[in-house]
Amino acid sequence: PGPSKSHPAAFPEYTKQVPLNPKMDQEQGFKKYDGPTGPFPEQFELANQLKIFPLTEEQFNEHFEKKPVHVNAKPTYSSNWERAVAYHHGIYMPEKYTTPKTADDIRLAVADFSAKVHQDAPKDACKYLQIEEFRCLNVHQYQTQPEAAAKKCMKWWDELQKCQWDQSKFNAGTTYIEGPQMRRRRPYIFYPDFKYA
């Protein structure tokens, strides 16, 4: 869209070249937004738009430290056997009543886990999904609030399972990434063979 001859005052963002957002600025070529939109230089603007870069220190602290964390009140039991029965039936989980992890604890745990994953399976195609699932679980305090963390991180778990399934099929040779092998010879079993029909 743009200004029409009958209504020259319409669409001032086009006539005065004031883009509403960076995407419009890029599409119209106004070049009003200074510099790249991420940590990479302008030559790698595609990477900036994909937002594949890690968080800066300030963003990390803002995201993790200002998050209100609910601390569960520890239940009291009159005897040890009551606590043992509650533990046996999953009502009492001691991990839920520990102090929540801080941003530094989360960062260290994720770095340690990613180092182990890279060392354990350096050629695994799904290792980054595994690391992201672990990061998500830690961010949402899976020890103190496992139900909430499980809901929030279900997408990472699901993507990891699909990735591992695809990887196992590909490694076993039962499927192909792409190519003519994926094309079926006939649309259905009794499709007529037109060379002879």
Tab-separated table of C-alpha atoms in Angstrom:
chain	number	residue	atom	x	y	z
A	1	PRO	CA	0.000	0.000	0.000
A	2	GLY	CA	0.938	3.610	-0.281
A	3	PRO	CA	-0.573	7.062	-0.645
A	4	SER	CA	-3.137	7.438	-3.388
A	5	LYS	CA	-3.537	10.481	-5.623
A	6	SER	CA	-7.050	11.112	-4.334
A	7	HIS	CA	-5.940	11.003	-0.664
A	8	PRO	CA	-2.354	12.253	-0.432
A	9	ALA	CA	-2.463	12.549	3.371
A	10	ALA	CA	-3.300	8.874	3.795
A	11	PHE	CA	-0.571	6.509	4.974
A	12	PRO	CA	1.827	9.101	6.459
A	13	GLU	CA	4.219	6.293	7.394
A	14	TYR	CA	4.901	5.877	3.670
A	15	THR	CA	4.859	9.530	2.589
A	16	LYS	CA	7.097	10.691	5.432
A	17	GLN	CA	9.085	7.442	5.496
A	18	VAL	CA	8.429	6.642	9.136
A	19	PRO	CA	8.309	2.840	9.383
A	20	LEU	CA	6.063	1.308	12.008
A	21	ASN	CA	8.446	-1.570	12.752
A	22	PRO	CA	11.806	-2.966	11.617
A	23	LYS	CA	10.131	-5.371	9.192
A	24	MET	CA	8.391	-2.531	7.356
A	25	ASP	CA	11.634	-0.573	7.378
A	26	GLN	CA	13.433	-3.466	5.744
A	27	GLU	CA	10.685	-4.144	3.172
A	28	GLN	CA	10.425	-0.500	2.088
A	29	GLY	CA	14.156	0.201	2.297
A	30	PHE	CA	13.774	3.353	4.408
A	31	LYS	CA	16.847	2.462	6.536
A	32	LYS	CA	15.536	4.392	9.544
A	33	TYR	CA	16.475	1.738	12.085
A	34	ASP	CA	20.152	2.189	12.858
A	35	GLY	CA	22.427	-0.801	13.020
A	36	PRO	CA	21.640	-4.483	13.198
A	37	THR	CA	18.675	-5.864	15.130
A	38	GLY	CA	20.793	-8.321	17.106
A	39	PRO	CA	24.349	-9.043	18.234
A	40	PHE	CA	25.603	-9.999	14.763
A	41	PRO	CA	26.798	-7.398	12.216
A	42	GLU	CA	24.551	-6.263	9.365
A	43	GLN	CA	26.008	-8.859	6.968
A	44	PHE	CA	24.438	-11.543	9.166
A	45	GLU	CA	21.045	-9.873	9.508
A	46	LEU	CA	19.311	-13.182	8.766
A	47	ALA	CA	20.780	-14.669	11.947
A	48	ASN	CA	19.612	-11.597	13.868
A	49	GLN	CA	16.065	-12.025	12.540
A	50	LEU	CA	15.999	-15.729	13.433
A	51	LYS	CA	16.909	-14.815	17.029
A	52	ILE	CA	19.223	-17.818	17.371
A	53	PHE	CA	21.734	-15.923	19.473
A	54	PRO	CA	22.023	-16.491	23.223
A	55	LEU	CA	20.722	-13.945	25.689
A	56	THR	CA	23.011	-11.161	26.802
A	57	GLU	CA	23.974	-10.973	30.471
A	58	GLU	CA	21.383	-8.257	31.184
A	59	GLN	CA	18.593	-10.121	29.375
A	60	PHE	CA	19.487	-13.337	31.169
A	61	ASN	CA	19.415	-11.684	34.595
A	62	GLU	CA	16.203	-9.820	33.810
A	63	HIS	CA	14.495	-13.001	32.605
A	64	PHE	CA	15.605	-15.302	35.402
A	65	GLU	CA	16.139	-13.172	38.509
A	66	LYS	CA	12.985	-11.054	38.415
A	67	LYS	CA	10.779	-14.087	38.031
A	68	PRO	CA	8.638	-14.550	41.156
A	69	VAL	CA	9.243	-18.036	42.496
A	70	HIS	CA	6.687	-19.642	44.739
A	71	VAL	CA	8.268	-21.331	47.766
A	72	ASN	CA	6.181	-24.224	49.011
A	73	ALA	CA	5.399	-24.484	52.724
A	74	LYS	CA	6.794	-27.687	54.155
A	75	PRO	CA	4.042	-29.960	55.509
A	76	THR	CA	4.248	-31.276	59.032
A	77	TYR	CA	3.601	-34.897	59.942
A	78	SER	CA	3.003	-36.168	63.447
A	79	SER	CA	5.148	-39.264	62.963
A	80	ASN	CA	7.735	-40.762	60.655
A	81	TRP	CA	5.418	-43.471	59.378
A	82	GLU	CA	2.915	-40.809	58.217
A	83	ARG	CA	5.674	-39.082	56.255
A	84	ALA	CA	6.800	-42.454	54.841
A	85	VAL	CA	3.265	-43.264	53.643
A	86	ALA	CA	2.894	-39.801	52.088
A	87	TYR	CA	6.288	-40.217	50.398
A	88	HIS	CA	5.327	-43.682	49.143
A	89	HIS	CA	2.118	-42.389	47.560
A	90	GLY	CA	3.801	-39.306	46.052
A	91	ILE	CA	2.053	-36.780	48.275
A	92	TYR	CA	5.244	-35.722	50.035
A	93	MET	CA	8.268	-35.013	47.829
A	94	PRO	CA	11.165	-33.466	49.785
A	95	GLU	CA	12.581	-31.798	46.641
A	96	LYS	CA	9.509	-29.562	46.365
A	97	TYR	CA	10.362	-27.850	49.633
A	98	THR	CA	13.964	-26.906	48.877
A	99	THR	CA	15.032	-23.354	48.088
A	100	PRO	CA	14.583	-22.411	44.418
A	101	LYS	CA	17.628	-22.135	42.162
A	102	THR	CA	19.081	-18.731	41.415
A	103	ALA	CA	20.029	-17.551	37.926
A	104	ASP	CA	23.673	-18.444	38.554
A	105	ASP	CA	22.710	-21.942	39.703
A	106	ILE	CA	20.638	-22.406	36.561
A	107	ARG	CA	23.422	-21.115	34.327
A	108	LEU	CA	25.999	-23.420	35.923
A	109	ALA	CA	23.702	-26.455	35.827
A	110	VAL	CA	22.868	-25.909	32.137
A	111	ALA	CA	26.533	-25.361	31.232
A	112	ASP	CA	27.527	-28.526	33.092
A	113	PHE	CA	24.733	-30.533	31.466
A	114	SER	CA	25.545	-29.252	27.955
A	115	ALA	CA	29.227	-30.133	28.438
A	116	LYS	CA	28.198	-33.661	29.436
A	117	VAL	CA	25.853	-33.986	26.456
A	118	HIS	CA	28.502	-32.746	24.008
A	119	GLN	CA	31.026	-35.164	25.469
A	120	ASP	CA	28.619	-38.089	25.587
A	121	ALA	CA	27.183	-37.825	22.044
A	122	PRO	CA	28.990	-35.229	19.933
A	123	LYS	CA	27.319	-36.375	16.685
A	124	ASP	CA	23.797	-36.640	18.072
A	125	ALA	CA	21.376	-34.577	15.998
A	126	CYS	CA	19.046	-34.006	18.949
A	127	LYS	CA	21.531	-32.814	21.553
A	128	TYR	CA	20.527	-29.163	21.310
A	129	LEU	CA	16.866	-30.013	21.914
A	130	GLN	CA	17.942	-32.033	24.944
A	131	ILE	CA	19.903	-29.066	26.303
A	132	GLU	CA	16.985	-26.689	25.703
A	133	GLU	CA	14.604	-29.027	27.503
A	134	PHE	CA	16.969	-29.130	30.476
A	135	ARG	CA	17.286	-25.332	30.447
A	136	CYS	CA	13.508	-24.932	30.317
A	137	LEU	CA	13.023	-27.336	33.230
A	138	ASN	CA	15.595	-25.491	35.316
A	139	VAL	CA	14.191	-22.061	34.488
A	140	HIS	CA	10.729	-23.162	35.592
A	141	GLN	CA	12.144	-24.726	38.789
A	142	TYR	CA	11.279	-28.353	38.078
A	143	GLN	CA	12.348	-29.441	41.575
A	144	THR	CA	10.111	-27.101	43.533
A	145	GLN	CA	7.202	-26.978	41.053
A	146	PRO	CA	7.348	-30.068	38.813
A	147	GLU	CA	3.781	-29.789	37.466
A	148	ALA	CA	4.243	-26.234	36.186
A	149	ALA	CA	7.653	-27.038	34.701
A	150	ALA	CA	6.268	-30.113	32.955
A	151	LYS	CA	3.515	-28.029	31.341
A	152	LYS	CA	5.892	-25.293	30.235
A	153	CYS	CA	8.538	-27.645	28.812
A	154	MET	CA	6.277	-30.169	27.112
A	155	LYS	CA	7.065	-28.723	23.665
A	156	TRP	CA	10.802	-29.350	24.106
A	157	TRP	CA	10.195	-32.894	25.296
A	158	ASP	CA	7.858	-33.582	22.371
A	159	GLU	CA	10.311	-32.182	19.811
A	160	LEU	CA	13.118	-34.219	21.374
A	161	GLN	CA	11.098	-37.442	21.114
A	162	LYS	CA	10.249	-36.767	17.454
A	163	CYS	CA	13.871	-35.933	16.688
A	164	GLN	CA	15.140	-39.103	18.352
A	165	TRP	CA	12.571	-41.184	16.477
A	166	ASP	CA	13.550	-39.648	13.132
A	167	GLN	CA	17.226	-40.092	13.926
A	168	SER	CA	16.807	-43.750	14.839
A	169	LYS	CA	14.842	-44.431	11.636
A	170	PHE	CA	17.467	-42.670	9.552
A	171	ASN	CA	20.342	-44.516	11.253
A	172	ALA	CA	18.568	-47.856	10.781
A	173	GLY	CA	18.037	-47.119	7.093
A	174	THR	CA	14.244	-47.344	7.245
A	175	THR	CA	13.725	-43.826	5.969
A	176	TYR	CA	15.507	-41.198	3.913
A	177	ILE	CA	15.936	-37.503	4.483
A	178	GLU	CA	14.914	-36.626	0.934
A	179	GLY	CA	15.200	-37.924	-2.561
A	180	PRO	CA	13.444	-40.204	-5.040
A	181	GLN	CA	13.140	-42.985	-2.482
A	182	MET	CA	10.336	-41.113	-0.771
A	183	ARG	CA	8.191	-40.991	-3.911
A	184	ARG	CA	5.749	-43.852	-4.110
A	185	ARG	CA	5.658	-45.694	-7.394
A	186	ARG	CA	1.899	-45.870	-7.531
A	187	PRO	CA	-0.697	-43.721	-5.810
A	188	TYR	CA	-2.623	-46.810	-4.649
A	189	ILE	CA	-2.504	-50.578	-5.145
A	190	PHE	CA	-4.999	-50.951	-7.994
A	191	TYR	CA	-3.922	-47.833	-9.897
A	192	PRO	CA	-3.975	-48.735	-13.619
A	193	ASP	CA	-0.661	-49.139	-15.361
A	194	PHE	CA	-1.206	-46.888	-18.383
A	195	LYS	CA	1.587	-48.448	-20.423
A	196	TYR	CA	-0.481	-51.595	-20.892
A	197	ALA	CA	-4.057	-50.532	-20.259
